[in-house]
Amino acid sequence: SQQGEEDPQALSIQEGENATMNCSYKTSINNLQWYRQNSGRGLVHLILIRSNEREKHSGRLRVTLDTSKKSSSLLITASRAADTASYFCAPRSGAGSYQLTFGKGTKLSVIP
Amino acid sequence: DAGITQSPRYKITETGRQVTLMCHQTWSHSYMFWYRQDLGHGLRLIYYSAAADITDKGEVPDGYVVSRSKTENFPLTLESATRSQTSVYFCASSESNREETQYFGPGTRLLVL
């Protein structure tokens, strides 16, 4: 398994603004997943993008994947205070291991 | 329909004591995982299990023991707790499929004095 590195480490925005966070990884992947963690809680799966996909939407979330640059971005549109959380990416490499390796995440604060 | 649960949610223990953290899932997922989360380190995988009676080490297995006699349960034991094992522990499970989305429990906060 390989670890993604999220950037920035912290992000503070006003409610209603868009939030963008990035993920970089090192080797080829089968898919990349984004998770959210609210303070004091377990991670919650948000969205999965496969290596043959370039963009995916889910509600206010938009994920892009650029395999040539080995990077992904998560865009949250029209942010709400409830979006305040840490966001983690988890790139998954080839078949075999079912492990996911999480980085340190991006801590998003949405100010009402 | 509880999904994945962990117990206890909070635990205070002393150095040298044995502690067992429980994890139970109701989905019959094949794969289960234990992570610890510490400031500055993110989540680190301790052990995982592909099925009942099949377990394997993750990134930080030292000082921990796991077992999986039943598909739905995956207890984590600290044989002789140390202060460095003070952490938040998360259990997760996933189906045996290509997507491998993981579903996390609420976590156990462990303090070792």
XYZ file of N, CA and C in Angstrom:
675
model
N 0.844 -1.189 0.000
C 0.000 0.000 0.000
C 0.878 1.236 0.000
N 0.344 2.353 -0.437
C 1.133 3.578 -0.432
C 0.346 4.674 0.255
N 1.082 5.656 0.721
C 0.465 6.739 1.472
C 0.276 7.944 0.581
N -0.870 8.601 0.740
C -1.069 9.873 0.072
C -0.636 10.991 0.991
N -0.251 12.095 0.387
C 0.110 13.268 1.175
C -0.859 14.393 0.854
N -1.560 14.832 1.871
C -2.558 15.872 1.670
C -1.932 17.263 1.838
N -2.467 18.181 1.098
C -1.983 19.554 1.131
C -3.151 20.490 0.854
N -3.333 21.585 1.599
C -2.486 21.993 2.727
C -2.780 21.180 3.973
N -2.001 21.373 5.003
C -2.251 20.666 6.259
C -3.461 21.253 6.956
N -3.678 22.565 6.769
C -4.824 23.225 7.385
C -5.369 24.270 6.431
N -6.684 24.461 6.502
C -7.366 25.388 5.599
C -8.533 26.004 6.346
N -8.608 27.324 6.299
C -9.691 28.012 6.986
C -10.420 28.897 5.991
N -11.750 28.729 5.893
C -12.522 29.501 4.923
C -13.828 29.965 5.558
N -14.478 30.894 4.893
C -15.784 31.366 5.342
C -16.875 30.459 4.784
N -17.948 30.353 5.514
C -19.095 29.576 5.063
C -19.558 30.104 3.708
N -19.862 29.202 2.803
C -20.290 29.598 1.470
C -19.186 29.575 0.440
N -17.941 29.653 0.898
C -16.812 29.590 -0.025
C -16.537 28.140 -0.416
N -15.731 28.004 -1.455
C -15.308 26.670 -1.871
C -14.001 26.303 -1.193
N -13.832 25.029 -0.938
C -12.595 24.528 -0.325
C -11.962 23.510 -1.250
N -10.689 23.677 -1.481
C -9.954 22.721 -2.315
C -8.778 22.163 -1.547
N -8.664 20.860 -1.555
C -7.516 20.218 -0.934
C -6.949 19.206 -1.919
N -5.663 18.984 -1.791
C -4.948 18.176 -2.765
C -4.299 16.957 -2.132
N -4.057 15.989 -2.985
C -3.421 14.744 -2.542
C -2.406 14.332 -3.589
N -1.211 14.006 -3.151
C -0.203 13.488 -4.068
C 0.209 12.095 -3.619
N 0.586 11.278 -4.575
C 1.012 9.915 -4.263
C 2.173 9.552 -5.171
N 2.756 8.376 -4.968
C 4.033 8.125 -5.629
C 4.008 7.070 -6.730
N 3.169 6.058 -6.574
C 3.187 5.007 -7.588
C 1.799 4.834 -8.189
N 1.695 4.054 -9.241
C 0.421 3.902 -9.950
C -0.639 3.311 -9.024
N -1.878 3.657 -9.311
C -2.982 3.274 -8.433
C -4.107 2.591 -9.194
N -4.919 1.849 -8.466
C -6.183 1.318 -8.978
C -7.299 2.305 -8.722
N -7.285 2.872 -7.541
C -8.281 3.883 -7.208
C -7.748 4.764 -6.091
N -8.450 5.848 -5.852
C -8.081 6.752 -4.768
C -9.365 7.119 -4.043
N -9.304 7.059 -2.732
C -10.496 7.314 -1.935
C -10.274 8.534 -1.045
N -11.342 9.249 -0.803
C -11.318 10.370 0.135
C -12.230 10.040 1.316
N -11.731 10.394 2.505
C -12.476 10.169 3.728
C -12.544 11.472 4.519
N -13.565 11.582 5.337
C -13.717 12.720 6.233
C -13.738 12.221 7.673
N -13.141 12.997 8.558
C -13.184 12.678 9.971
C -13.603 13.918 10.746
N -14.788 13.838 11.338
C -15.210 14.888 12.247
C -14.504 14.683 13.578
N -14.346 15.756 14.297
C -13.566 15.719 15.528
C -14.044 14.622 16.463
N -13.119 13.760 16.854
C -13.438 12.732 17.835
C -14.190 11.537 17.283
N -14.321 11.454 15.971
C -15.099 10.356 15.387
C -14.272 9.544 14.404
N -14.867 8.438 13.969
C -14.206 7.611 12.970
C -14.275 8.226 11.588
N -13.456 7.701 10.689
C -13.457 8.209 9.325
C -14.705 7.741 8.579
N -15.160 8.582 7.693
C -16.317 8.264 6.864
C -15.905 8.379 5.403
N -16.204 7.343 4.643
C -15.875 7.338 3.221
C -16.729 8.365 2.485
N -16.063 9.188 1.644
C -16.773 10.202 0.887
C -16.961 9.796 -0.571
N -15.865 9.430 -1.196
C -15.933 9.221 -2.635
C -14.717 8.404 -3.088
N -14.916 7.616 -4.111
C -13.847 6.815 -4.683
C -13.753 7.147 -6.160
N -12.540 7.357 -6.637
C -12.331 7.605 -8.064
C -11.357 6.553 -8.579
N -11.713 5.944 -9.684
C -10.880 4.892 -10.254
C -9.797 5.489 -11.141
N -8.790 4.713 -11.414
C -7.643 5.227 -12.160
C -8.007 5.630 -13.586
N -9.082 5.083 -14.134
C -9.476 5.435 -15.502
C -10.509 6.567 -15.544
N -10.766 7.157 -14.387
C -11.686 8.287 -14.311
C -10.900 9.567 -14.082
N -11.402 10.668 -14.579
C -10.711 11.945 -14.407
C -11.431 12.849 -13.435
N -12.731 12.667 -13.347
C -13.513 13.536 -12.477
C -14.736 12.770 -11.997
N -15.131 13.090 -10.768
C -16.302 12.443 -10.214
C -17.007 13.415 -9.274
N -18.326 13.343 -9.261
C -19.107 14.253 -8.430
C -19.962 13.453 -7.463
N -20.175 14.061 -6.291
C -21.124 13.505 -5.335
C -21.650 14.665 -4.506
N -22.874 15.085 -4.835
C -23.430 16.234 -4.128
C -22.562 17.466 -4.314
N -22.102 18.053 -3.222
C -21.237 19.239 -3.286
C -19.759 18.897 -3.431
N -19.459 17.642 -3.573
C -18.066 17.221 -3.706
C -17.716 16.980 -5.170
N -16.529 17.439 -5.516
C -15.993 17.117 -6.833
C -14.556 16.655 -6.646
N -14.260 15.491 -7.178
C -12.914 14.940 -7.094
C -12.339 14.834 -8.499
N -11.098 15.243 -8.633
C -10.400 15.064 -9.895
C -9.179 14.182 -9.663
N -8.770 13.536 -10.709
C -7.606 12.660 -10.638
C -6.752 12.890 -11.878
N -5.479 13.143 -11.651
C -4.511 13.293 -12.741
C -3.425 12.247 -12.524
N -3.554 11.143 -13.216
C -2.593 10.053 -12.992
C -1.210 10.400 -13.539
N -1.144 11.295 -14.508
C 0.181 11.671 -15.034
C 0.966 12.473 -14.004
N 0.255 13.225 -13.190
C 0.906 14.004 -12.132
C 0.844 13.309 -10.787
N 0.161 12.157 -10.768
C -0.008 11.420 -9.511
C -0.593 12.335 -8.433
N -1.712 12.923 -8.779
C -2.336 13.816 -7.824
C -3.853 13.794 -7.975
N -4.510 14.179 -6.907
C -5.960 14.263 -6.882
C -6.345 15.508 -6.105
N -7.506 16.030 -6.398
C -7.991 17.155 -5.611
C -9.447 16.911 -5.235
N -9.784 17.420 -4.080
C -11.156 17.348 -3.569
C -11.667 18.781 -3.435
N -12.743 19.069 -4.097
C -13.370 20.388 -4.021
C -14.703 20.250 -3.310
N -14.882 21.064 -2.285
C -16.172 21.145 -1.606
C -16.761 22.493 -1.954
N -17.893 22.510 -2.617
C -18.496 23.776 -3.012
C -19.485 24.254 -1.950
N -19.639 25.574 -1.901
C -20.606 26.186 -0.980
C -20.497 25.581 0.414
N -19.338 25.712 1.000
C -19.052 25.022 2.266
C -19.996 25.467 3.385
N -20.166 24.557 4.319
C -21.020 24.785 5.489
C -20.196 24.548 6.740
N -20.653 25.061 7.840
C -19.944 24.842 9.103
C -19.800 23.353 9.389
N -20.784 22.572 8.985
C -20.748 21.127 9.223
C -19.661 20.424 8.420
N -19.081 21.106 7.444
C -17.968 20.513 6.681
C -16.656 20.587 7.445
N -16.650 21.298 8.548
C -15.445 21.380 9.375
C -15.043 19.980 9.804
N -13.858 19.565 9.401
C -13.408 18.195 9.633
C -11.993 18.057 9.076
N -11.423 16.907 9.284
C -10.170 16.566 8.611
C -10.483 15.655 7.434
N -9.751 15.858 6.361
C -9.997 15.100 5.131
C -8.732 14.333 4.765
N -8.923 13.071 4.460
C -7.802 12.185 4.150
C -7.983 11.555 2.782
N -6.883 11.428 2.062
C -6.933 10.663 0.830
C -6.229 9.333 1.052
N -6.645 8.330 0.302
C -6.056 6.999 0.428
C -5.917 6.405 -0.969
N -4.721 6.506 -1.549
C -4.515 5.894 -2.857
C -4.326 4.395 -2.695
N -4.973 3.625 -3.557
C -4.822 2.179 -3.459
C -4.114 1.651 -4.686
N -3.068 0.929 -4.455
C -2.262 0.377 -5.534
C -2.900 -0.914 -6.047
N -2.118 -1.753 -6.639
C -2.640 -2.927 -7.323
C -3.270 -3.958 -6.418
N -3.643 -5.053 -6.994
C -4.331 -6.126 -6.285
C -3.421 -6.746 -5.240
N -4.008 -7.446 -4.315
C -3.211 -8.112 -3.291
C -3.621 -7.642 -1.922
N -3.003 -6.580 -1.515
C -3.297 -6.094 -0.174
C -4.563 -5.252 -0.164
N -5.346 -5.397 0.861
C -6.539 -4.587 1.015
C -6.306 -3.427 1.963
N -5.054 -3.181 2.256
C -4.749 -2.089 3.161
C -4.936 -0.744 2.478
N -5.305 0.219 3.254
C -5.260 1.609 2.830
C -4.313 2.314 3.784
N -3.481 3.182 3.264
C -2.571 3.941 4.112
C -2.976 5.397 4.080
N -3.220 5.939 5.240
C -3.705 7.314 5.344
C -2.569 8.256 5.719
N -2.607 9.443 5.149
C -1.657 10.482 5.514
C -2.137 11.233 6.738
N -1.608 12.446 6.899
C -1.964 13.230 8.078
C -3.205 14.079 7.868
N -3.670 14.177 6.643
C -4.920 14.844 6.372
C -4.829 16.347 6.231
N -5.905 16.914 5.728
C -6.096 18.365 5.677
C -7.180 18.718 6.670
N -6.854 19.622 7.581
C -7.840 20.050 8.569
C -8.558 21.286 8.043
N -9.838 21.127 7.755
C -10.649 22.216 7.201
C -11.501 22.834 8.297
N -11.422 24.141 8.395
C -12.289 24.887 9.316
C -13.166 25.807 8.493
N -14.470 25.674 8.651
C -15.417 26.535 7.953
C -16.044 27.461 8.987
N -15.782 28.743 8.801
C -16.213 29.734 9.788
C -17.595 30.248 9.419
N -18.542 30.155 10.361
C -19.918 30.603 10.049
C -19.997 32.113 9.811
N -29.464 -2.102 13.472
C -28.415 -2.204 12.470
C -27.244 -1.345 12.894
N -26.356 -1.914 13.747
C -25.319 -1.097 14.361
C -24.134 -0.865 13.432
N -23.873 -1.725 12.463
C -22.730 -1.533 11.588
C -21.465 -2.039 12.243
N -20.638 -1.093 12.665
C -19.382 -1.467 13.303
C -19.284 -0.731 14.622
N -19.071 -1.457 15.691
C -19.026 -0.873 17.016
C -17.717 -1.219 17.695
N -17.333 -0.351 18.621
C -16.120 -0.569 19.397
C -16.451 -0.400 20.870
N -15.770 -1.194 21.688
C -15.937 -1.037 23.125
C -14.631 -1.382 23.829
N -14.325 -0.703 24.941
C -15.072 0.444 25.427
C -14.793 1.669 24.569
N -15.516 2.725 24.769
C -15.246 3.962 24.040
C -14.111 4.744 24.692
N -13.995 4.608 26.007
C -12.931 5.274 26.751
C -12.356 4.287 27.754
N -11.049 4.344 27.906
C -10.406 3.425 28.834
C -9.183 4.089 29.428
N -9.079 4.002 30.744
C -7.874 4.441 31.435
C -7.270 3.210 32.086
N -5.990 3.001 31.877
C -5.329 1.859 32.475
C -3.949 2.270 32.953
N -3.259 1.341 33.570
C -1.925 1.638 34.074
C -0.877 0.858 33.292
N 0.316 1.394 33.321
C 1.442 0.734 32.652
C 1.577 -0.703 33.136
N 1.736 -1.598 32.195
C 1.946 -2.998 32.530
C 0.688 -3.851 32.515
N -0.446 -3.236 32.524
C -1.698 -3.997 32.525
C -2.043 -4.464 31.117
N -2.804 -5.540 31.061
C -3.308 -6.024 29.783
C -4.657 -5.381 29.507
N -4.822 -4.942 28.290
C -6.069 -4.284 27.882
C -6.545 -4.895 26.576
N -7.839 -5.147 26.486
C -8.401 -5.640 25.227
C -9.455 -4.672 24.727
N -9.292 -4.270 23.495
C -10.256 -3.416 22.828
C -11.070 -4.278 21.875
N -12.378 -4.093 21.933
C -13.259 -4.954 21.141
C -13.760 -4.235 19.895
N -13.955 -5.014 18.849
C -14.513 -4.495 17.610
C -15.496 -5.524 17.068
N -16.677 -5.078 16.727
C -17.713 -5.975 16.231
C -18.394 -5.337 15.028
N -18.552 -6.133 13.950
C -19.259 -5.611 12.768
C -20.369 -6.577 12.378
N -21.445 -5.988 11.879
C -22.645 -6.777 11.587
C -22.819 -7.050 10.097
N -21.850 -6.649 9.282
C -22.006 -6.806 7.833
C -21.424 -8.100 7.264
N -20.740 -8.867 8.089
C -20.016 -10.058 7.603
C -18.924 -9.690 6.601
N -18.325 -8.523 6.780
C -17.201 -8.146 5.941
C -16.035 -9.083 6.187
N -15.323 -9.393 5.116
C -14.176 -10.295 5.268
C -13.011 -9.606 5.964
N -12.762 -8.353 5.587
C -11.558 -7.682 6.056
C -11.850 -6.783 7.254
N -10.939 -6.836 8.217
C -11.028 -5.940 9.356
C -9.648 -5.395 9.664
N -9.632 -4.191 10.242
C -8.379 -3.467 10.431
C -8.387 -2.780 11.792
N -7.203 -2.632 12.357
C -7.012 -1.801 13.530
C -5.990 -0.713 13.213
N -6.380 0.535 13.533
C -5.499 1.679 13.364
C -5.339 2.380 14.704
N -4.253 3.106 14.834
C -4.117 4.049 15.909
C -3.907 5.424 15.304
N -4.425 6.417 15.996
C -4.301 7.785 15.496
C -3.678 8.654 16.561
N -2.560 9.243 16.236
C -1.829 10.115 17.143
C -1.546 11.424 16.433
N -1.498 12.497 17.226
C -1.167 13.803 16.667
C 0.192 13.733 15.988
N 0.241 14.271 14.787
C 1.500 14.303 14.066
C 1.808 13.062 13.261
N 0.986 12.010 13.443
C 1.249 10.774 12.709
C 0.092 10.349 11.817
N -1.036 10.941 11.947
C -2.170 10.474 11.168
C -2.605 9.101 11.653
N -3.196 8.330 10.762
C -3.611 6.973 11.119
C -2.531 5.987 10.708
N -2.230 5.071 11.597
C -1.256 4.040 11.292
C -1.881 2.668 11.519
N -1.647 1.794 10.593
C -2.229 0.462 10.644
C -1.461 -0.413 11.613
N -2.182 -1.060 12.520
C -1.541 -1.924 13.515
C -1.568 -3.382 13.025
N -2.753 -3.880 12.778
C -2.957 -5.231 12.275
C -4.167 -5.228 11.362
N -4.223 -6.230 10.498
C -5.429 -6.425 9.733
C -5.689 -7.917 9.570
N -6.903 -8.200 9.128
C -7.317 -9.595 8.999
C -8.124 -9.746 7.720
N -7.776 -10.752 6.928
C -8.473 -10.989 5.667
C -9.684 -11.901 5.840
N -9.723 -12.639 6.931
C -10.831 -13.566 7.188
C -10.617 -14.127 8.581
N -11.580 -14.896 9.034
C -11.419 -15.550 10.338
C -10.143 -16.386 10.315
N -9.390 -16.283 11.390
C -8.146 -17.025 11.578
C -7.006 -16.602 10.659
N -7.167 -15.488 9.938
C -6.089 -14.973 9.098
C -5.808 -13.537 9.503
N -4.627 -13.302 10.063
C -4.250 -11.953 10.476
C -2.851 -11.640 9.966
N -2.562 -10.342 9.868
C -1.240 -9.939 9.393
C -0.872 -8.600 9.992
N 0.431 -8.376 10.101
C 0.920 -7.159 10.717
C 0.791 -5.972 9.782
N 0.574 -4.815 10.401
C 0.596 -3.572 9.661
C 1.881 -2.830 9.920
N 1.768 -1.524 9.998
C 2.948 -0.672 10.139
C 3.522 -0.674 11.553
N 2.662 -0.746 12.569
C 3.119 -0.606 13.953
C 2.555 -1.708 14.839
N 2.938 -2.966 14.639
C 2.317 -4.072 15.377
C 2.908 -4.368 16.760
N 4.101 -3.827 17.050
C 4.792 -4.211 18.282
C 3.987 -3.829 19.516
N 3.852 -4.800 20.415
C 3.139 -4.557 21.659
C 1.657 -4.885 21.582
N 1.208 -5.337 20.416
C -0.201 -5.645 20.215
C -0.366 -7.091 19.751
N -1.530 -7.650 20.109
C -1.881 -8.989 19.662
C -3.326 -8.942 19.172
N -3.604 -9.653 18.093
C -4.981 -9.734 17.598
C -5.369 -11.191 17.424
N -6.663 -11.393 17.360
C -7.206 -12.701 17.048
C -8.482 -12.492 16.262
N -8.884 -13.519 15.531
C -10.142 -13.416 14.785
C -10.739 -14.812 14.649
N -11.386 -15.234 15.708
C -12.003 -16.564 15.707
C -13.358 -16.535 14.992
N -14.005 -15.366 14.967
C -15.277 -15.219 14.271
C -15.186 -14.050 13.307
N -15.860 -14.146 12.197
C -15.800 -13.103 11.172
C -16.166 -11.744 11.730
N -17.126 -11.684 12.627
C -17.658 -10.399 13.068
C -16.853 -9.710 14.161
N -15.919 -10.421 14.779
C -15.184 -9.843 15.903
C -13.690 -9.792 15.630
N -13.066 -8.703 16.066
C -11.624 -8.550 15.837
C -11.032 -7.811 17.036
N -10.808 -8.508 18.141
C -10.273 -7.838 19.332
C -8.788 -7.522 19.200
N -8.407 -6.416 19.801
C -7.006 -5.981 19.851
C -6.566 -5.974 21.309
N -5.488 -6.666 21.612
C -4.993 -6.765 22.984
C -3.638 -6.106 23.111
N -3.530 -5.260 24.107
C -2.236 -4.711 24.505
C -1.771 -5.596 25.653
N -0.746 -6.358 25.431
C -0.371 -7.392 26.407
C 0.174 -6.780 27.696
N 0.939 -5.709 27.571
C 1.506 -5.011 28.723
C 1.570 -3.535 28.332
N 0.525 -2.812 28.684
C 0.365 -1.447 28.163
C 1.537 -0.546 28.551
N 1.910 0.309 27.635
C 2.936 1.316 27.873
C 2.357 2.698 27.593
N 2.981 3.723 28.125
C 2.478 5.088 27.931
C 2.433 5.462 26.455
N 3.369 4.922 25.699
C 3.404 5.251 24.270
C 2.206 4.679 23.507
N 1.446 3.812 24.163
C 0.256 3.266 23.531
C -1.000 4.091 23.825
N -0.817 5.168 24.563
C -1.912 6.129 24.709
C -2.247 6.684 23.334
N -3.504 6.514 22.933
C -3.858 6.872 21.565
C -5.369 6.726 21.395
N -5.821 7.042 20.206
C -7.190 6.735 19.816
C -7.116 5.582 18.820
N -7.861 4.535 19.104
C -7.816 3.327 18.290
C -9.105 3.196 17.483
N -8.929 2.961 16.199
C -10.068 2.780 15.309
C -10.034 1.401 14.683
N -11.187 0.806 14.662
C -11.388 -0.447 13.958
C -12.124 -0.130 12.656
N -11.849 -0.895 11.619
C -12.530 -0.691 10.339
C -12.769 -2.039 9.689
N -13.711 -2.064 8.761
C -13.959 -3.296 8.015
C -14.203 -2.954 6.558
N -14.010 -3.936 5.691
C -14.337 -3.748 4.276
C -14.746 -5.082 3.669
N -15.553 -4.976 2.640
C -15.969 -6.164 1.907
C -14.803 -6.675 1.077
N -14.902 -7.906 0.701
C -13.887 -8.473 -0.169
C -14.244 -8.164 -1.613
N -14.026 -6.912 -2.006
C -14.309 -6.555 -3.394
C -13.245 -5.594 -3.903
N -13.332 -5.197 -5.136
C -12.283 -4.372 -5.725
C -12.252 -2.966 -5.136
N -13.401 -2.496 -4.665
C -13.459 -1.105 -4.228
C -12.758 -0.906 -2.895
N -12.967 -1.844 -1.998
C -12.281 -1.839 -0.697
C -12.504 -0.570 0.099
N -13.687 -0.004 0.002
C -14.042 1.086 0.898
C -14.032 0.560 2.315
N -13.454 1.343 3.210
C -13.410 0.913 4.604
C -14.447 1.677 5.424
N -15.050 0.953 6.347
C -16.066 1.518 7.228
C -15.496 1.502 8.638
N -15.495 2.667 9.256
C -14.818 2.829 10.535
C -15.773 2.827 11.707
N -15.282 2.287 12.818
C -15.986 2.393 14.072
C -15.780 3.763 14.692
N -16.418 4.020 15.826
C -16.344 5.338 16.461
C -15.051 5.604 17.215
N -14.259 4.576 17.432
C -12.977 4.766 18.104
C -13.026 4.475 19.599
N -11.865 4.127 20.119
C -11.661 3.949 21.566
C -10.505 4.856 21.982
N -10.781 5.723 22.947
C -9.712 6.586 23.476
C -9.074 5.866 24.658
N -7.801 5.584 24.530
C -7.083 4.847 25.573
C -6.016 5.740 26.191
N -6.042 5.805 27.508
C -5.029 6.551 28.248
C -4.279 5.567 29.136
N -2.972 5.509 28.971
C -2.139 4.631 29.794
C -1.333 5.505 30.742
N -1.577 5.314 32.038
C -0.894 6.142 33.045
C 0.387 5.494 33.538
